[in-house]
Tab-separated table of N, CA and C in Angstrom:
chain	number	residue	atom	x	y	z
A	1	MET	N	98.031	146.379	-169.200
A	1	MET	CA	96.927	145.665	-168.585
A	1	MET	C	97.500	144.640	-167.610
A	2	PHE	N	96.937	144.580	-166.443
A	2	PHE	CA	97.409	143.660	-165.420
A	2	PHE	C	96.661	142.340	-165.531
A	3	LEU	N	97.394	141.272	-165.296
A	3	LEU	CA	96.762	139.958	-165.253
A	3	LEU	C	96.231	139.733	-163.850
A	4	SER	N	95.008	139.338	-163.776
A	4	SER	CA	94.438	139.091	-162.452
A	4	SER	C	94.600	137.618	-162.102
A	5	HIS	N	94.993	137.392	-160.888
A	5	HIS	CA	95.138	136.028	-160.393
A	5	HIS	C	93.898	135.683	-159.585
A	6	PRO	N	93.402	134.470	-159.744
A	6	PRO	CA	92.250	134.096	-158.923
A	6	PRO	C	92.663	134.062	-157.454
A	7	GLU	N	91.844	134.663	-156.621
A	7	GLU	CA	92.162	134.712	-155.198
A	7	GLU	C	91.866	133.363	-154.561
A	8	LYS	N	92.811	132.910	-153.764
A	8	LYS	CA	92.624	131.646	-153.057
A	8	LYS	C	91.891	131.913	-151.751
A	9	LYS	N	90.993	131.015	-151.432
A	9	LYS	CA	90.259	131.134	-150.182
A	9	LYS	C	91.170	130.693	-149.042
A	10	LYS	N	91.202	131.474	-147.972
A	10	LYS	CA	92.012	131.107	-146.821
A	10	LYS	C	91.362	129.934	-146.107
A	11	VAL	N	92.191	129.007	-145.689
A	11	VAL	CA	91.708	127.814	-145.009
A	11	VAL	C	91.844	128.029	-143.512
A	12	SER	N	90.752	127.877	-142.809
A	12	SER	CA	90.793	128.008	-141.356
A	12	SER	C	91.028	126.636	-140.731
A	13	LEU	N	91.288	126.637	-139.439
A	13	LEU	CA	91.515	125.382	-138.735
A	13	LEU	C	90.264	124.512	-138.769
A	14	ALA	N	89.104	125.118	-138.659
A	14	ALA	CA	87.855	124.356	-138.686
A	14	ALA	C	87.611	123.726	-140.052
A	15	ASP	N	88.060	124.389	-141.125
A	15	ASP	CA	87.872	123.834	-142.465
A	15	ASP	C	88.641	122.536	-142.657
A	16	LEU	N	89.730	122.378	-141.928
A	16	LEU	CA	90.523	121.164	-142.072
A	16	LEU	C	89.827	119.950	-141.476
A	17	PHE	N	88.922	120.178	-140.538
A	17	PHE	CA	88.220	119.072	-139.911
A	17	PHE	C	86.911	118.719	-140.605
A	18	ARG	N	86.455	119.587	-141.472
A	18	ARG	CA	85.217	119.319	-142.201
A	18	ARG	C	85.546	118.753	-143.573
A	19	PRO	N	84.808	117.747	-144.007
A	19	PRO	CA	85.069	117.231	-145.356
A	19	PRO	C	84.624	118.233	-146.413
A	20	LYS	N	85.297	118.193	-147.542
A	20	LYS	CA	84.920	119.083	-148.639
A	20	LYS	C	83.588	118.640	-149.221
A	21	ARG	N	82.793	119.606	-149.606
A	21	ARG	CA	81.495	119.283	-150.188
A	21	ARG	C	81.483	119.491	-151.688
A	22	SER	N	82.604	119.914	-152.237
A	22	SER	CA	82.630	120.224	-153.661
A	22	SER	C	82.563	118.967	-154.527
A	23	ARG	N	83.240	117.922	-154.091
A	23	ARG	CA	83.237	116.691	-154.874
A	23	ARG	C	82.785	115.522	-154.013
A	24	PRO	N	81.616	114.976	-154.282
A	24	PRO	CA	81.208	113.809	-153.510
A	24	PRO	C	82.055	112.604	-153.917
A	25	PRO	N	82.424	111.767	-152.971
A	25	PRO	CA	83.240	110.610	-153.317
A	25	PRO	C	82.469	109.611	-154.172
A	26	VAL	N	83.170	109.039	-155.102
A	26	VAL	CA	82.570	108.033	-155.969
A	26	VAL	C	82.753	106.687	-155.289
A	27	ARG	N	81.658	106.046	-155.016
A	27	ARG	CA	81.723	104.760	-154.323
A	27	ARG	C	81.004	103.700	-155.143
A	28	LYS	N	81.613	102.553	-155.175
A	28	LYS	CA	80.933	101.418	-155.782
A	28	LYS	C	80.172	100.698	-154.682
A	29	SER	N	79.009	100.234	-155.007
A	29	SER	CA	78.240	99.532	-153.997
A	29	SER	C	78.843	98.145	-153.766
A	30	PRO	N	78.784	97.682	-152.534
A	30	PRO	CA	79.301	96.346	-152.248
A	30	PRO	C	78.517	95.296	-153.018
A	31	GLN	N	79.189	94.243	-153.372
A	31	GLN	CA	78.552	93.196	-154.159
A	31	GLN	C	78.754	91.849	-153.486
A	32	LEU	N	77.837	90.949	-153.770
A	32	LEU	CA	77.969	89.577	-153.315
A	32	LEU	C	78.369	88.714	-154.497
A	33	LYS	N	79.365	87.888	-154.297
A	33	LYS	CA	79.829	87.002	-155.355
A	33	LYS	C	79.584	85.568	-154.899
A	34	GLN	N	78.960	84.808	-155.779
A	34	GLN	CA	78.663	83.429	-155.438
A	34	GLN	C	79.922	82.587	-155.622
A	35	VAL	N	80.276	81.841	-154.593
A	35	VAL	CA	81.453	80.976	-154.644
A	35	VAL	C	81.071	79.580	-154.191
A	36	GLU	N	81.807	78.603	-154.707
A	36	GLU	CA	81.562	77.221	-154.298
A	36	GLU	C	82.446	76.891	-153.111
A	37	VAL	N	81.839	76.332	-152.104
A	37	VAL	CA	82.572	75.902	-150.920
A	37	VAL	C	82.262	74.438	-150.678
A	38	ALA	N	83.047	73.840	-149.825
A	38	ALA	CA	82.821	72.425	-149.521
A	38	ALA	C	81.437	72.252	-148.898
A	39	GLY	N	80.645	71.402	-149.492
A	39	GLY	CA	79.319	71.124	-148.964
A	39	GLY	C	78.231	72.019	-149.532
A	40	GLY	N	78.501	72.811	-150.570
A	40	GLY	CA	77.449	73.629	-151.146
A	40	GLY	C	77.968	74.909	-151.768
A	41	VAL	N	77.085	75.904	-151.782
A	41	VAL	CA	77.406	77.189	-152.395
A	41	VAL	C	77.367	78.264	-151.304
A	42	GLY	N	78.314	79.192	-151.354
A	42	GLY	CA	78.347	80.285	-150.389
A	42	GLY	C	78.464	81.617	-151.109
A	43	TYR	N	78.478	82.652	-150.357
A	43	TYR	CA	78.596	83.995	-150.922
A	43	TYR	C	79.784	84.713	-150.283
A	44	HIS	N	80.453	85.486	-151.101
A	44	HIS	CA	81.610	86.263	-150.654
A	44	HIS	C	81.282	87.737	-150.835
A	45	PHE	N	81.442	88.513	-149.773
A	45	PHE	CA	81.158	89.944	-149.806
A	45	PHE	C	82.370	90.669	-150.370
A	46	ILE	N	82.165	91.480	-151.421
A	46	ILE	CA	83.248	92.222	-152.059
A	46	ILE	C	82.941	93.708	-151.950
A	47	ASN	N	83.869	94.446	-151.368
A	47	ASN	CA	83.736	95.895	-151.269
A	47	ASN	C	84.861	96.509	-152.084
A	48	ASP	N	84.537	97.125	-153.207
A	48	ASP	CA	85.538	97.687	-154.106
A	48	ASP	C	85.896	99.129	-153.780
A	49	PHE	N	85.377	99.666	-152.700
A	49	PHE	CA	85.638	101.060	-152.357
A	49	PHE	C	87.098	101.225	-151.949
A	50	GLN	N	87.785	102.128	-152.609
A	50	GLN	CA	89.194	102.394	-152.316
A	50	GLN	C	89.285	103.631	-151.427
A	51	ARG	N	89.728	103.467	-150.201
A	51	ARG	CA	89.843	104.605	-149.286
A	51	ARG	C	91.160	105.339	-149.465
A	52	ASP	N	92.123	104.725	-150.098
A	52	ASP	CA	93.447	105.326	-150.212
A	52	ASP	C	93.610	106.091	-151.514
A	53	THR	N	92.670	106.915	-151.842
A	53	THR	CA	92.812	107.753	-153.023
A	53	THR	C	93.712	108.920	-152.681
A	54	GLN	N	94.223	109.570	-153.682
A	54	GLN	CA	95.149	110.688	-153.470
A	54	GLN	C	94.487	111.826	-152.697
A	55	ASP	N	93.242	112.158	-153.038
A	55	ASP	CA	92.554	113.268	-152.368
A	55	ASP	C	92.320	112.981	-150.890
A	56	SER	N	91.856	111.775	-150.574
A	56	SER	CA	91.587	111.471	-149.169
A	56	SER	C	92.888	111.407	-148.377
A	57	HIS	N	93.963	110.955	-149.016
A	57	HIS	CA	95.258	110.904	-148.341
A	57	HIS	C	95.757	112.318	-148.043
A	58	GLU	N	95.593	113.233	-148.989
A	58	GLU	CA	96.004	114.621	-148.765
A	58	GLU	C	95.175	115.271	-147.662
A	59	GLU	N	93.880	115.010	-147.648
A	59	GLU	CA	93.020	115.563	-146.600
A	59	GLU	C	93.413	115.011	-145.234
A	60	LEU	N	93.752	113.730	-145.195
A	60	LEU	CA	94.180	113.117	-143.946
A	60	LEU	C	95.469	113.761	-143.440
A	61	LEU	N	96.416	113.991	-144.339
A	61	LEU	CA	97.667	114.640	-143.944
A	61	LEU	C	97.438	116.067	-143.456
A	62	LYS	N	96.560	116.794	-144.128
A	62	LYS	CA	96.248	118.162	-143.696
A	62	LYS	C	95.635	118.157	-142.292
A	63	THR	N	94.754	117.208	-142.048
A	63	THR	CA	94.110	117.123	-140.742
A	63	THR	C	95.125	116.789	-139.656
A	64	TRP	N	95.979	115.793	-139.925
A	64	TRP	CA	97.004	115.424	-138.941
A	64	TRP	C	97.946	116.595	-138.677
A	65	ASN	N	98.360	117.291	-139.732
A	65	ASN	CA	99.252	118.442	-139.555
A	65	ASN	C	98.589	119.528	-138.723
A	66	ALA	N	97.306	119.762	-138.958
A	66	ALA	CA	96.587	120.781	-138.190
A	66	ALA	C	96.492	120.382	-136.718
A	67	VAL	N	96.264	119.112	-136.460
A	67	VAL	CA	96.179	118.635	-135.075
A	67	VAL	C	97.528	118.781	-134.380
A	68	TYR	N	98.595	118.376	-135.070
A	68	TYR	CA	99.933	118.521	-134.488
A	68	TYR	C	100.261	119.987	-134.223
A	69	CYS	N	99.932	120.855	-135.155
A	69	CYS	CA	100.183	122.291	-134.967
A	69	CYS	C	99.400	122.831	-133.781
A	70	ALA	N	98.159	122.401	-133.636
A	70	ALA	CA	97.345	122.863	-132.512
A	70	ALA	C	97.930	122.388	-131.186
A	71	LEU	N	98.422	121.148	-131.146
A	71	LEU	CA	99.020	120.636	-129.914
A	71	LEU	C	100.321	121.356	-129.570
A	72	VAL	N	101.144	121.592	-130.579
A	72	VAL	CA	102.400	122.309	-130.344
A	72	VAL	C	102.113	123.735	-129.891
A	73	LEU	N	101.139	124.382	-130.512
A	73	LEU	CA	100.768	125.741	-130.117
A	73	LEU	C	100.274	125.775	-128.677
A	74	GLU	N	99.461	124.798	-128.310
A	74	GLU	CA	98.946	124.746	-126.941
A	74	GLU	C	100.088	124.615	-125.932
A	75	GLU	N	101.027	123.715	-126.197
A	75	GLU	CA	102.155	123.540	-125.286
A	75	GLU	C	103.031	124.791	-125.238
A	76	PHE	N	103.231	125.433	-126.376
A	76	PHE	CA	104.015	126.666	-126.414
A	76	PHE	C	103.354	127.752	-125.572
A	77	LEU	N	102.043	127.884	-125.695
A	77	LEU	CA	101.332	128.909	-124.924
A	77	LEU	C	101.378	128.622	-123.423
A	78	LYS	N	101.341	127.344	-123.044
A	78	LYS	CA	101.476	126.997	-121.625
A	78	LYS	C	102.846	127.415	-121.097
A	79	GLU	N	103.884	127.108	-121.865
A	79	GLU	CA	105.238	127.486	-121.451
A	79	GLU	C	105.390	129.002	-121.392
A	80	LEU	N	104.845	129.692	-122.372
A	80	LEU	CA	104.929	131.151	-122.398
A	80	LEU	C	104.211	131.767	-121.205
A	81	SER	N	103.051	131.235	-120.864
A	81	SER	CA	102.319	131.778	-119.713
A	81	SER	C	103.065	131.490	-118.411
A	82	ALA	N	103.690	130.321	-118.305
A	82	ALA	CA	104.467	130.012	-117.102
A	82	ALA	C	105.668	130.948	-116.978
A	83	LEU	N	106.346	131.214	-118.090
A	83	LEU	CA	107.489	132.128	-118.065
A	83	LEU	C	107.072	133.549	-117.711
A	84	SER	N	105.964	133.998	-118.274
A	84	SER	CA	105.516	135.365	-117.975
A	84	SER	C	105.065	135.490	-116.520
A	85	LEU	N	104.445	134.446	-115.987
A	85	LEU	CA	104.049	134.465	-114.576
A	85	LEU	C	105.285	134.504	-113.681
A	86	GLU	N	106.271	133.678	-114.009
A	86	GLU	CA	107.507	133.668	-113.233
A	86	GLU	C	108.200	135.036	-113.290
A	87	HIS	N	108.242	135.619	-114.459
A	87	HIS	CA	108.867	136.934	-114.618
A	87	HIS	C	108.130	137.997	-113.801
A	88	SER	N	106.811	137.968	-113.838
A	88	SER	CA	106.050	138.976	-113.089
A	88	SER	C	106.238	138.800	-111.585
A	89	LEU	N	106.327	137.553	-111.112
A	89	LEU	CA	106.549	137.325	-109.682
A	89	LEU	C	107.943	137.764	-109.257
A	90	LEU	N	108.941	137.477	-110.080
A	90	LEU	CA	110.300	137.903	-109.749
A	90	LEU	C	110.410	139.421	-109.742
A	91	THR	N	109.770	140.066	-110.698
A	91	THR	CA	109.783	141.526	-110.751
A	91	THR	C	109.064	142.110	-109.543
A	92	PHE	N	107.953	141.512	-109.167
A	92	PHE	CA	107.184	141.963	-108.003
A	92	PHE	C	108.022	141.829	-106.733
A	93	ASP	N	108.712	140.686	-106.578
A	93	ASP	CA	109.559	140.470	-105.403
A	93	ASP	C	110.699	141.479	-105.348
A	94	GLU	N	111.336	141.745	-106.481
A	94	GLU	CA	112.456	142.683	-106.508
A	94	GLU	C	112.006	144.090	-106.127
A	95	VAL	N	110.841	144.487	-106.594
A	95	VAL	CA	110.340	145.835	-106.306
A	95	VAL	C	110.004	145.970	-104.831
A	96	HIS	N	109.311	144.989	-104.256
A	96	HIS	CA	108.856	145.100	-102.872
A	96	HIS	C	109.946	144.751	-101.864
A	97	ILE	N	110.822	143.844	-102.201
A	97	ILE	CA	111.896	143.479	-101.275
A	97	ILE	C	112.994	144.542	-101.302
A	98	GLY	N	113.271	145.072	-102.477
A	98	GLY	CA	114.334	146.058	-102.622
A	98	GLY	C	114.001	147.403	-102.007
A	99	SER	N	112.736	147.701	-101.770
A	99	SER	CA	112.394	149.033	-101.245
A	99	SER	C	112.198	149.073	-99.766
């Protein structure tokens, strides 16, 4: 009997730019804390939301890597097209000048 492995879904470039919908982020609502200040009482705004969680950091790295890969690919394709154009022009010149 063969053991079946769960198939992993392939990740496309567009998937890296969209946030995952499987797990909604857990956020604490901002709170106001009463503090004493010179001349009376004031309020201090406290936001306990942590943006540097492991999941968001991994998603950020995946997005940055995808952007860098897209930029490198774009530059590579520009160079490749310039080389192929140069090659075709040189070949064209050799054929027509040589005959």
